[in-house]
Tab-separated table of C-alpha atoms and ligand atoms in Angstrom:
chain	number	residue	atom	x	y	z
A	1493	MET	CA	12.027	-93.108	59.737
A	1494	LYS	CA	13.695	-90.235	61.592
A	1495	GLN	CA	17.205	-89.986	60.232
A	1496	GLN	CA	20.139	-88.264	61.872
A	1497	GLY	CA	22.276	-85.733	60.091
A	1498	MET	CA	25.991	-86.316	60.032
A	1499	ILE	CA	29.158	-85.403	58.214
A	1500	LEU	CA	30.988	-88.386	56.788
A	1501	TRP	CA	34.341	-86.891	55.890
A	1502	LEU	CA	36.626	-88.913	53.628
A	1503	THR	CA	40.206	-87.712	53.526
A	1504	GLY	CA	43.202	-89.216	51.738
A	1505	LEU	CA	45.578	-88.929	48.820
A	1506	SER	CA	44.363	-88.448	45.271
A	1507	GLY	CA	43.442	-91.876	43.920
A	1508	ALA	CA	43.146	-93.420	47.385
A	1509	GLY	CA	39.470	-94.210	46.768
A	1510	LYS	CA	37.482	-91.397	48.402
A	1511	THR	CA	35.093	-90.808	45.504
A	1512	THR	CA	34.568	-94.529	44.938
A	1513	ILE	CA	33.717	-95.180	48.590
A	1514	ALA	CA	31.628	-91.989	48.916
A	1515	HIS	CA	29.422	-92.991	45.986
A	1516	GLY	CA	29.286	-96.611	47.123
A	1517	VAL	CA	28.037	-95.582	50.564
A	1518	ALA	CA	25.650	-93.046	49.012
A	1519	GLN	CA	24.153	-95.602	46.650
A	1520	LYS	CA	23.478	-98.119	49.396
A	1521	LEU	CA	21.938	-95.528	51.717
A	1522	GLN	CA	19.812	-93.998	48.962
A	1523	ARG	CA	18.335	-97.403	48.191
A	1524	ARG	CA	17.115	-97.412	51.787
A	1525	ASN	CA	15.680	-93.904	51.352
A	1526	TYR	CA	18.242	-92.012	53.382
A	1527	ARG	CA	18.504	-88.372	52.353
A	1528	LEU	CA	22.065	-87.384	51.598
A	1529	GLU	CA	24.352	-85.271	49.501
A	1530	VAL	CA	27.840	-86.028	48.218
A	1531	LEU	CA	30.255	-83.103	48.243
A	1532	ASP	CA	33.184	-84.038	46.037
A	1533	GLY	CA	36.314	-81.904	46.263
A	1534	ASP	CA	36.911	-81.914	42.519
A	1535	VAL	CA	33.320	-80.840	41.825
A	1536	VAL	CA	33.266	-78.201	44.570
A	1537	ARG	CA	36.328	-76.567	43.041
A	1538	THR	CA	34.327	-75.921	39.854
A	1539	HIS	CA	31.759	-73.702	41.610
A	1540	LEU	CA	31.769	-73.109	45.395
A	1541	SER	CA	35.566	-72.792	45.435
A	1542	GLN	CA	36.127	-71.671	41.872
A	1543	GLY	CA	39.258	-69.531	41.655
A	1544	LEU	CA	40.949	-71.037	44.678
A	1545	GLY	CA	44.392	-72.530	44.108
A	1546	PHE	CA	46.461	-75.082	45.969
A	1547	SER	CA	48.403	-73.007	48.485
A	1548	LYS	CA	47.897	-74.037	52.099
A	1549	GLU	CA	45.668	-71.017	52.619
A	1550	ASP	CA	43.472	-71.787	49.607
A	1551	ARG	CA	43.224	-75.479	50.477
A	1552	ASP	CA	42.160	-74.605	54.020
A	1553	THR	CA	39.594	-72.138	52.680
A	1554	ASN	CA	38.252	-74.820	50.354
A	1555	VAL	CA	37.932	-77.296	53.226
A	1556	ARG	CA	36.242	-74.718	55.482
A	1557	ARG	CA	33.700	-73.935	52.757
A	1558	ILE	CA	32.922	-77.612	52.237
A	1559	GLY	CA	32.656	-78.000	56.010
A	1560	PHE	CA	30.256	-75.066	56.206
A	1561	VAL	CA	27.919	-76.530	53.591
A	1562	ALA	CA	28.194	-80.008	55.104
A	1563	GLU	CA	27.209	-78.599	58.489
A	1564	LEU	CA	24.157	-76.821	57.008
A	1565	LEU	CA	23.032	-80.100	55.485
A	1566	SER	CA	23.790	-82.142	58.573
A	1567	ARG	CA	21.967	-79.808	60.915
A	1568	ASN	CA	18.872	-80.290	58.735
A	1569	GLY	CA	19.017	-84.042	59.107
A	1570	ILE	CA	20.848	-84.778	55.860
A	1571	ILE	CA	23.849	-87.076	55.617
A	1572	ALA	CA	26.666	-85.046	54.074
A	1573	ILE	CA	29.297	-87.268	52.500
A	1574	VAL	CA	32.489	-85.371	51.735
A	1575	ALA	CA	35.245	-86.700	49.484
A	1576	ALA	CA	38.119	-84.241	49.568
A	1577	ILE	CA	41.880	-84.690	49.931
A	1578	SER	CA	41.760	-82.160	52.813
A	1579	PRO	CA	45.483	-82.587	53.485
A	1580	TYR	CA	45.851	-80.425	56.587
A	1581	ARG	CA	45.123	-81.887	60.008
A	1582	GLU	CA	44.415	-78.665	61.846
A	1583	VAL	CA	41.477	-77.566	59.728
A	1584	ARG	CA	39.987	-81.090	59.727
A	1585	ASP	CA	40.303	-81.216	63.509
A	1586	GLN	CA	38.667	-77.789	63.813
A	1587	LEU	CA	35.687	-79.071	61.855
A	1588	LYS	CA	35.521	-82.176	64.012
A	1589	GLN	CA	35.413	-80.018	67.122
A	1590	THR	CA	32.891	-77.452	65.911
A	1591	THR	CA	30.327	-79.738	64.249
A	1592	THR	CA	28.170	-82.599	65.475
A	1593	ASN	CA	28.273	-86.182	64.232
A	1594	PHE	CA	31.522	-85.647	62.352
A	1595	VAL	CA	32.938	-89.000	61.270
A	1596	GLU	CA	36.448	-88.882	59.864
A	1597	VAL	CA	37.280	-91.657	57.417
A	1598	TYR	CA	40.917	-92.018	56.470
A	1599	VAL	CA	40.937	-93.535	52.996
A	1600	ASN	CA	44.399	-94.980	53.105
A	1601	ALA	CA	46.438	-96.446	50.282
A	1602	PRO	CA	50.221	-96.156	50.078
A	1603	LEU	CA	51.461	-93.421	47.781
A	1604	ALA	CA	52.987	-96.055	45.469
A	1605	VAL	CA	49.559	-97.645	44.998
A	1606	CYS	CA	47.929	-94.288	44.249
A	1607	GLU	CA	50.707	-93.516	41.781
A	1608	PHE	CA	50.250	-96.864	40.117
A	1609	ARG	CA	46.474	-96.348	39.830
A	1610	ASP	CA	46.998	-92.776	38.612
A	1611	VAL	CA	43.239	-92.510	38.053
A	1612	LYS	CA	43.382	-88.987	36.633
A	1613	GLY	CA	46.883	-89.092	35.175
A	1614	LEU	CA	47.937	-86.416	37.640
A	1615	TYR	CA	50.776	-88.301	39.338
A	1616	THR	CA	52.600	-88.651	36.030
A	1617	LYS	CA	52.176	-84.937	35.426
A	1618	ALA	CA	53.249	-84.072	38.985
A	1619	GLN	CA	56.401	-86.175	38.689
A	1620	VAL	CA	57.565	-84.248	35.650
A	1621	GLY	CA	56.572	-80.938	37.198
A	1622	GLN	CA	53.611	-80.255	34.919
A	1623	VAL	CA	51.335	-80.104	37.959
A	1624	LYS	CA	52.718	-78.133	40.897
A	1625	HIS	CA	51.823	-78.467	44.580
A	1626	PHE	CA	50.542	-81.987	44.146
A	1627	THR	CA	49.642	-83.708	47.422
A	1628	GLY	CA	51.990	-86.566	48.248
A	1629	ILE	CA	54.551	-85.506	45.625
A	1630	SER	CA	55.303	-81.824	46.028
A	1631	ASP	CA	52.845	-80.894	48.780
A	1632	PRO	CA	52.254	-82.456	52.207
A	1633	TYR	CA	49.526	-84.813	53.326
A	1634	GLU	CA	49.010	-84.922	57.069
A	1635	GLU	CA	47.506	-88.255	58.072
A	1636	PRO	CA	44.649	-88.210	60.569
A	1637	LEU	CA	45.914	-89.226	64.017
A	1638	ASN	CA	42.570	-90.342	65.344
A	1639	PRO	CA	40.177	-91.163	62.510
A	1640	GLU	CA	36.938	-92.939	63.355
A	1641	ILE	CA	37.473	-95.305	60.423
A	1642	ILE	CA	40.495	-96.326	58.342
A	1643	CYS	CA	39.699	-97.838	54.943
A	1644	GLN	CA	42.760	-99.710	53.743
A	1645	THR	CA	41.971	-99.605	50.040
A	1646	ASP	CA	45.091	-101.491	48.940
A	1647	LYS	CA	44.001	-104.509	50.991
A	1648	PHE	CA	40.224	-104.540	50.643
A	1649	THR	CA	37.767	-104.173	47.795
A	1650	PRO	CA	35.612	-101.063	47.393
A	1651	GLN	CA	32.589	-103.126	48.478
A	1652	GLN	CA	34.347	-104.244	51.658
A	1653	CYS	CA	35.299	-100.648	52.450
A	1654	VAL	CA	31.738	-99.443	51.864
A	1655	ASN	CA	30.434	-102.139	54.210
A	1656	GLN	CA	33.063	-101.249	56.792
A	1657	VAL	CA	31.782	-97.649	56.825
A	1658	LEU	CA	28.134	-98.712	57.057
A	1659	HIS	CA	28.910	-101.114	59.903
A	1660	TYR	CA	30.664	-98.378	61.842
A	1661	LEU	CA	27.741	-95.977	61.410
A	1662	GLU	CA	25.303	-98.666	62.475
A	1663	GLN	CA	27.386	-99.561	65.503
A	1664	LYS	CA	27.430	-95.885	66.546
A	1665	ARG	CA	23.656	-95.790	65.998
A	1666	LEU	CA	23.963	-93.086	63.368
A	1667	ILE	CA	22.014	-95.246	60.904
A	1668	ASP	CA	19.663	-98.201	61.136
A	1669	PHE	CA	20.797	-99.770	57.903
A	1670	TYR	CA	21.256	-103.389	58.948
A	1671	LYS	CA	18.470	-103.393	61.522
A	1672	ASN	CA	15.961	-102.297	58.882
A	1673	LEU	CA	17.377	-104.805	56.470
A	1674	MET	CA	16.767	-107.613	58.975
A	1675	GLN	CA	13.238	-106.409	59.653
A	1676	ILE	CA	12.463	-106.415	55.954
A	1677	SER	CA	13.851	-109.887	55.374
A	1678	SER	CA	12.290	-111.455	58.454
B	1071	ADP	P1	39.993	-90.356	45.019
B	1071	ADP	O1	38.566	-89.884	45.044
B	1071	ADP	O2	40.520	-90.649	46.413
B	1071	ADP	O3	40.911	-89.481	44.232
B	1071	ADP	P2	38.995	-92.433	43.250
B	1071	ADP	O4	37.840	-93.006	44.023
B	1071	ADP	O5	38.699	-91.421	42.192
B	1071	ADP	O6	40.036	-91.796	44.321
B	1071	ADP	O7	39.880	-93.607	42.614
B	1071	ADP	C1	40.272	-94.721	43.357
B	1071	ADP	C2	40.602	-95.864	42.413
B	1071	ADP	O8	41.050	-96.986	43.190
B	1071	ADP	C3	39.408	-96.345	41.592
B	1071	ADP	O9	39.859	-96.679	40.304
B	1071	ADP	C4	38.950	-97.596	42.365
B	1071	ADP	O10	38.292	-98.543	41.546
B	1071	ADP	C5	40.269	-98.150	42.881
B	1071	ADP	N1	40.137	-98.958	44.116
B	1071	ADP	C6	40.695	-100.170	44.308
B	1071	ADP	N2	40.390	-100.665	45.530
B	1071	ADP	C7	39.611	-99.739	46.120
B	1071	ADP	C8	38.960	-99.680	47.396
B	1071	ADP	N3	39.056	-100.654	48.290
B	1071	ADP	N4	38.228	-98.576	47.688
B	1071	ADP	C9	38.129	-97.570	46.780
B	1071	ADP	N5	38.716	-97.563	45.571
B	1071	ADP	C10	39.463	-98.632	45.228
């Protein structure tokens, strides 16, 4: 099977569900032998972007670095799945314009839901000022204006969101996931 490279870029607030959906999509594609890599913002900050902080400049640098690596992978036929808050619209839009097969996924849950989940305990810390420049609390998040996909994670299950992403990619002929599945079962 000749697979197409692409950049599946998941953006959204902390706790919105980017990592969960990224790994859910990755797992399903890997089972069908797609070659891919997940670039997780939290992980990237421990090596590729080690030392960068959370000013606008540093966040944009972080996103550009992730975009650069994702593009290298994509151009070699790999599916690069990025899970990063990537709060600033301009730098996301730049990546969309300068790369091929860039699919922006807005992983959207209301701030109150993300705060309630508080997966990493960071919202509690941000509210009392122990964590500064926290997106959604003390730092901006600029919603995508024209995302290819919106995953409404407060209304749908992770599995439903994963399937929504796969259906979109199939519909755009970026993957042959369901077609192959039908061939196998028929
Ligand atoms: P992020 O990577 O955006 O910071 P995580 O994926 O680490 O977010 O955490 C999201 C949390 O929300 C997880 O505990 C996950 O189980 C939960 N969740 C509930 N519904 C969904 C959904 N539809 N999609 C993704 N995550 C969801």
